[in-house]
Amino acid sequence: MSLDDQWFSEAFESEGVAFSLRVRRKLLDERTRYQHIEVFETSHWGNLLTLDGCVMLTGRDNFLYHEMMSHPALFTHAAPRRVLIIGGGDCGTLREVLRHPDVTDAVQVDIDEGVTRAAARFFPELTEANDDPRAELRFEDGLAYIKSSGDGTFDVVIIDSTDPVGFAEGLFEAPFLREVHRVLADGGVLVQQSESPLLHSESIIRDLHGALDEAGFAHRVTLPFPVPSYPSGWWSATLAGKGVPVNRFRQADADARAFPTRYYSADVHRGALAPPAFCAALFSGLESVTTG
Ligand code: SAM
């Protein structure tokens, strides 16, 4: 990461690519016990949040990610009431979850309270739902929290974490995902941010499907979507069902939704279920077998 002549750059050495945004000034530089949190004011992309030098979100394109990390899973579940978010400290995903009027409880568990403090100061549009009486914000390790949750406690679990390194690595592995399977009620749905289809299909995404299968999630599907500020500009969310297919969703309810979205729609959801040809078998998981 560098701030040369007013550019923020994040390089991906292993991929021979970098992403840069012109910045006007740095608004925050804080080292918590977990991460290096920085916020920049950019010239054209609103504010930029980075953790340990990695882009987490910009004011301009975060809606793509937050909408696709929430609405597909919630409209896939038959009747989501109780939602758990692991990570998600910027609170953008929480805001989208709480747009669903039938959701009764949304528990967010992020290890680093500094991220939420930074979001409240520099991305207030993302934290606007934090005072919703249905919301509970906890600041602890999701790997520990999940073990303290009872069987069948949640209908939807959203894993909105950083990349699978450091204290986030275990969130992509079978032991944790087996706990998620246990705390989901029958018919429950998991959604996990699953990195770049272009860069990670033969690594992180493939390994995640294997860990989900090992954890008892036979029904899986990976939904690709654009996020220009993320590595390769192309990201994904992987859905997994506890005893239910995840390539079908409540299309009429999605069409009739009473809240605004800028990217998500029933058509976008349906389109995202059609996997790119180069990773069709991987992205469709069991669904490609059971539904042809
Ligand atoms: N959209 C981003 C992405 O795809 O990389 C993720 C955004 S959100 C800011 C990521 C959050 O995951 C961070 O706030 C971080 O503190 C949290 N996190 C990472 N590992 C965690 C863990 N083991 N338990 C709870 N939160 C964790």
Coordinates of C-alpha atoms and ligand atoms in Angstrom, one line a residue:
M1 CA 0.0 0.0 0.0
S2 CA 1.4 3.5 -0.8
L3 CA 0.2 7.0 -0.8
D4 CA 2.5 8.4 -3.5
D5 CA 1.5 11.7 -5.1
Q6 CA -2.0 11.3 -3.6
W7 CA -2.7 7.8 -4.8
F8 CA -3.7 4.9 -2.6
S9 CA -2.6 1.6 -4.2
E10 CA -3.2 -2.0 -3.1
A11 CA -0.9 -4.4 -5.0
F12 CA -1.5 -8.1 -5.4
E13 CA 2.0 -9.3 -6.1
S14 CA 1.0 -12.9 -6.7
E15 CA -1.3 -11.8 -9.4
G16 CA 0.8 -9.0 -10.9
V17 CA -2.0 -6.5 -10.5
A18 CA -2.7 -3.4 -8.4
F19 CA -5.7 -1.2 -7.7
S20 CA -5.4 2.5 -7.1
L21 CA -7.6 5.4 -6.1
R22 CA -6.7 9.0 -6.2
V23 CA -7.0 10.3 -2.6
R24 CA -7.2 13.9 -1.2
R25 CA -6.3 13.1 2.4
K26 CA -6.1 10.5 5.1
L27 CA -8.9 10.8 7.6
L28 CA -8.0 8.0 10.1
D29 CA -4.9 6.0 10.9
E30 CA -5.6 3.7 13.9
R31 CA -3.9 0.5 15.0
T32 CA -6.2 -1.6 17.2
R33 CA -5.1 -4.8 18.8
Y34 CA -6.4 -6.6 15.7
Q35 CA -5.9 -4.5 12.6
H36 CA -4.5 -1.3 11.0
I37 CA -7.6 0.7 10.2
E38 CA -7.2 3.6 7.7
V39 CA -9.8 5.8 6.1
F40 CA -9.1 8.1 3.1
E41 CA -11.1 10.7 1.4
T42 CA -10.9 9.9 -2.4
S43 CA -11.4 12.3 -5.3
H44 CA -14.2 10.3 -7.0
W45 CA -15.1 7.2 -4.8
G46 CA -16.3 8.8 -1.6
N47 CA -14.4 7.6 1.5
L48 CA -12.2 4.5 1.4
L49 CA -11.8 2.0 4.4
T50 CA -8.8 -0.2 4.4
L51 CA -7.8 -2.9 7.0
D52 CA -4.1 -3.8 7.0
G53 CA -3.7 -2.1 3.7
C54 CA -6.5 -4.0 2.0
V55 CA -9.6 -2.3 0.5
M56 CA -12.7 -3.1 2.5
L57 CA -15.1 -0.6 1.0
T58 CA -15.6 2.7 -0.8
G59 CA -18.5 5.0 -0.6
R60 CA -19.1 4.5 -4.3
D61 CA -19.3 0.8 -4.8
N62 CA -20.0 -0.9 -1.4
F63 CA -23.7 -1.3 -2.2
L64 CA -22.9 -4.0 -4.7
Y65 CA -21.3 -6.1 -2.0
H66 CA -23.7 -5.4 0.9
E67 CA -26.8 -6.1 -1.2
M68 CA -25.4 -9.4 -2.6
M69 CA -24.2 -10.5 0.9
S70 CA -27.7 -10.2 2.3
H71 CA -30.7 -10.3 -0.1
P72 CA -29.9 -13.5 -2.0
A73 CA -29.6 -15.5 1.3
L74 CA -32.7 -13.9 2.9
F75 CA -34.9 -14.4 -0.2
T76 CA -33.6 -18.0 -0.4
H77 CA -34.7 -18.8 3.1
A78 CA -38.4 -19.6 3.4
A79 CA -39.0 -17.3 6.3
P80 CA -35.9 -15.6 7.8
R81 CA -36.4 -14.3 11.3
R82 CA -33.1 -14.7 13.3
V83 CA -29.9 -13.6 11.5
L84 CA -26.3 -13.9 12.6
I85 CA -23.5 -11.8 11.0
I86 CA -19.9 -12.9 11.7
G87 CA -17.7 -9.9 10.8
G88 CA -19.4 -7.1 9.0
G89 CA -18.0 -4.4 11.3
D90 CA -18.7 -1.6 8.8
C91 CA -22.4 -2.5 9.4
G92 CA -23.4 -2.2 5.7
T93 CA -24.6 -5.8 5.6
L94 CA -26.5 -5.3 8.9
R95 CA -28.4 -2.4 7.4
E96 CA -29.5 -4.5 4.4
V97 CA -30.6 -7.4 6.6
L98 CA -32.8 -5.0 8.7
R99 CA -34.6 -3.8 5.6
H100 CA -36.4 -7.1 5.7
P101 CA -39.4 -6.4 7.9
D102 CA -39.9 -10.0 9.0
V103 CA -36.4 -10.3 10.5
T104 CA -36.9 -10.2 14.3
D105 CA -33.2 -10.4 15.4
A106 CA -29.9 -9.5 13.8
V107 CA -26.8 -10.3 15.9
Q108 CA -23.5 -8.9 14.5
V109 CA -20.3 -10.3 15.9
D110 CA -17.1 -8.5 14.8
I111 CA -13.8 -9.1 16.5
D112 CA -12.7 -5.4 16.2
E113 CA -14.9 -2.6 17.6
G114 CA -12.5 -0.1 15.9
V115 CA -14.0 -1.0 12.6
T116 CA -17.5 -0.1 13.7
R117 CA -16.3 3.1 15.4
A118 CA -14.6 4.1 12.1
A119 CA -17.7 3.3 10.1
A120 CA -19.9 5.5 12.4
R121 CA -17.5 8.5 11.9
F122 CA -16.8 8.2 8.2
F123 CA -19.6 6.0 6.7
P124 CA -22.6 7.1 8.7
E125 CA -24.9 5.9 5.9
L126 CA -23.8 2.3 6.7
T127 CA -24.4 2.5 10.5
E128 CA -27.8 4.2 10.2
A129 CA -29.7 1.0 11.3
N130 CA -27.5 0.3 14.3
D131 CA -30.0 1.6 16.7
D132 CA -32.8 -0.6 15.3
P133 CA -34.1 -2.5 18.4
R134 CA -33.7 -5.8 16.5
A135 CA -30.0 -5.3 16.2
E136 CA -27.4 -6.5 18.7
L137 CA -23.7 -5.6 18.1
R138 CA -21.1 -7.8 19.8
F139 CA -17.4 -7.4 19.6
E140 CA -15.6 -10.8 20.0
D141 CA -14.1 -13.5 17.9
G142 CA -16.7 -15.2 15.8
L143 CA -14.8 -18.5 16.1
A144 CA -15.5 -18.4 19.9
Y145 CA -19.0 -16.9 19.7
I146 CA -20.3 -19.7 17.4
K147 CA -19.4 -22.3 20.0
S148 CA -21.5 -20.5 22.6
S149 CA -24.6 -20.5 20.4
G150 CA -27.3 -23.1 20.9
D151 CA -28.5 -25.6 18.3
G152 CA -30.9 -24.2 15.7
T153 CA -30.6 -20.7 17.0
F154 CA -30.5 -18.9 13.7
D155 CA -32.2 -19.0 10.3
V156 CA -29.5 -17.2 8.3
V157 CA -25.8 -16.9 9.1
I158 CA -23.8 -14.3 7.1
I159 CA -20.0 -14.6 7.2
D160 CA -18.8 -11.1 6.1
S161 CA -15.2 -11.4 7.0
T162 CA -11.8 -10.3 5.7
D163 CA -9.7 -12.6 3.5
P164 CA -8.9 -16.1 4.9
V165 CA -5.7 -15.1 6.7
G166 CA -4.9 -14.5 10.3
F167 CA -7.8 -14.5 12.7
A168 CA -10.3 -14.8 9.7
E169 CA -8.7 -18.0 8.3
G170 CA -10.7 -20.3 10.6
L171 CA -13.9 -18.9 9.3
F172 CA -13.3 -20.7 6.0
E173 CA -12.6 -24.1 7.5
A174 CA -14.7 -27.1 8.3
P175 CA -14.6 -27.1 12.1
F176 CA -16.2 -23.6 12.2
L177 CA -18.6 -24.3 9.4
R178 CA -19.7 -27.4 11.2
E179 CA -20.6 -25.2 14.2
V180 CA -22.5 -22.9 11.8
H181 CA -24.4 -25.9 10.5
R182 CA -25.3 -26.8 14.1
V183 CA -26.5 -23.3 15.1
L184 CA -28.7 -23.1 11.9
A185 CA -32.2 -24.3 12.3
D186 CA -33.4 -26.9 9.7
G187 CA -33.9 -25.1 6.4
G188 CA -31.3 -22.6 7.4
V189 CA -29.1 -20.7 4.9
L190 CA -25.4 -19.7 5.2
V191 CA -23.8 -17.1 3.0
Q192 CA -20.1 -16.4 3.0
Q193 CA -18.0 -13.9 1.1
S194 CA -15.9 -16.1 -1.1
E195 CA -13.4 -13.9 -2.9
S196 CA -12.7 -13.5 -6.6
P197 CA -14.1 -16.0 -9.2
L198 CA -11.2 -15.0 -11.6
L199 CA -8.4 -15.3 -9.1
H200 CA -9.6 -17.8 -6.5
S201 CA -11.8 -20.4 -8.2
E202 CA -9.1 -23.0 -8.1
S203 CA -8.1 -22.2 -4.6
I204 CA -10.2 -20.4 -2.0
I205 CA -13.6 -21.0 -3.6
R206 CA -12.8 -24.7 -4.3
D207 CA -11.5 -25.2 -0.8
L208 CA -14.5 -23.4 0.7
H209 CA -16.9 -25.7 -1.2
G210 CA -14.9 -28.7 0.2
A211 CA -15.1 -27.4 3.7
L212 CA -18.8 -26.7 3.4
D213 CA -19.4 -30.2 2.1
E214 CA -17.4 -31.6 5.0
A215 CA -19.4 -29.5 7.4
G216 CA -22.7 -31.1 6.2
F217 CA -23.8 -28.5 3.6
A218 CA -24.6 -30.6 0.6
H219 CA -26.5 -27.8 -1.1
R220 CA -24.2 -25.0 -2.3
V221 CA -24.0 -22.4 -4.9
T222 CA -21.5 -19.5 -5.6
L223 CA -23.0 -16.2 -6.9
P224 CA -20.6 -14.0 -8.7
F225 CA -21.1 -10.2 -8.8
P226 CA -19.0 -7.1 -9.6
V227 CA -17.1 -5.1 -6.9
P228 CA -14.8 -2.7 -8.9
S229 CA -12.6 -1.9 -5.8
Y230 CA -11.9 -5.6 -4.9
P231 CA -9.1 -7.7 -6.5
S232 CA -10.0 -8.3 -10.2
G233 CA -13.2 -6.3 -9.8
W234 CA -15.2 -9.5 -9.6
W235 CA -16.3 -11.0 -6.3
S236 CA -18.6 -13.8 -5.0
A237 CA -20.8 -15.0 -2.2
T238 CA -21.3 -18.7 -1.6
L239 CA -24.7 -19.8 -0.3
A240 CA -25.2 -23.2 1.5
G241 CA -28.4 -24.7 2.7
K242 CA -29.1 -26.9 5.8
G243 CA -31.2 -29.6 4.1
V244 CA -32.6 -27.2 1.5
P245 CA -31.6 -26.3 -2.1
V246 CA -30.1 -22.8 -2.5
N247 CA -30.6 -22.4 -6.2
R248 CA -34.3 -21.5 -5.7
F249 CA -35.6 -18.4 -4.0
R250 CA -38.8 -16.5 -3.2
Q251 CA -38.9 -14.6 -6.5
A252 CA -42.3 -13.1 -6.0
D253 CA -41.3 -11.8 -2.6
A254 CA -38.0 -10.4 -4.1
D255 CA -40.0 -8.7 -6.9
A256 CA -42.5 -7.3 -4.4
R257 CA -39.9 -6.1 -1.8
A258 CA -40.8 -2.8 -0.3
F259 CA -37.3 -1.5 0.2
P260 CA -34.9 0.1 -2.3
T261 CA -31.9 -1.6 -3.8
R262 CA -29.4 -0.3 -6.4
Y263 CA -28.0 -3.7 -7.6
Y264 CA -30.1 -6.6 -6.3
S265 CA -33.3 -7.7 -8.0
A266 CA -35.0 -11.0 -8.6
D267 CA -33.6 -10.9 -12.1
V268 CA -30.0 -10.2 -10.9
H269 CA -30.4 -13.1 -8.3
R270 CA -31.7 -15.4 -11.0
G271 CA -28.8 -14.4 -13.3
A272 CA -26.2 -14.9 -10.6
L273 CA -27.4 -18.5 -10.2
A274 CA -26.2 -19.2 -13.8
P275 CA -22.5 -19.9 -13.2
P276 CA -19.7 -18.8 -15.5
A277 CA -18.9 -21.7 -17.9
F278 CA -15.3 -22.1 -16.6
C279 CA -16.4 -22.8 -13.1
A280 CA -20.0 -24.2 -13.6
A281 CA -19.5 -27.5 -11.8
L282 CA -17.7 -25.9 -8.9
F283 CA -20.1 -22.9 -8.4
S284 CA -23.2 -25.0 -8.6
G285 CA -22.1 -27.6 -6.0
L286 CA -24.7 -30.3 -5.6
E287 CA -27.4 -28.2 -7.3
S288 CA -25.9 -29.0 -10.7
V289 CA -26.4 -32.7 -9.9
T290 CA -29.9 -32.6 -8.3
T291 CA -31.5 -30.1 -10.6
G292 CA -29.6 -30.7 -13.8
Ligands
SAM1 N1 -16.2 -6.7 2.5 C1 -14.9 -7.1 3.1 C2 -14.2 -8.2 2.4 O1 -14.8 -8.8 1.5 O2 -13.0 -8.3 2.7 C3 -15.2 -7.5 4.5 C4 -15.7 -6.3 5.3 S1 -15.8 -6.4 7.0 C5 -15.1 -4.9 7.4 C6 -14.7 -7.6 7.5 C7 -14.7 -7.8 9.0 O3 -14.3 -9.1 9.4 C8 -13.7 -6.9 9.8 O4 -14.4 -5.9 10.4 C9 -12.9 -7.8 10.7 O5 -12.7 -7.3 12.0 C10 -13.9 -9.0 10.8 N2 -13.3 -10.3 11.2 C11 -12.3 -11.0 10.7 N3 -12.1 -12.1 11.3 C12 -13.0 -12.2 12.3 C13 -13.3 -13.1 13.3 N4 -12.6 -14.3 13.5 N5 -14.4 -12.9 14.1 C14 -15.1 -11.8 14.0 N6 -14.9 -10.8 13.0 C15 -13.8 -11.0 12.2

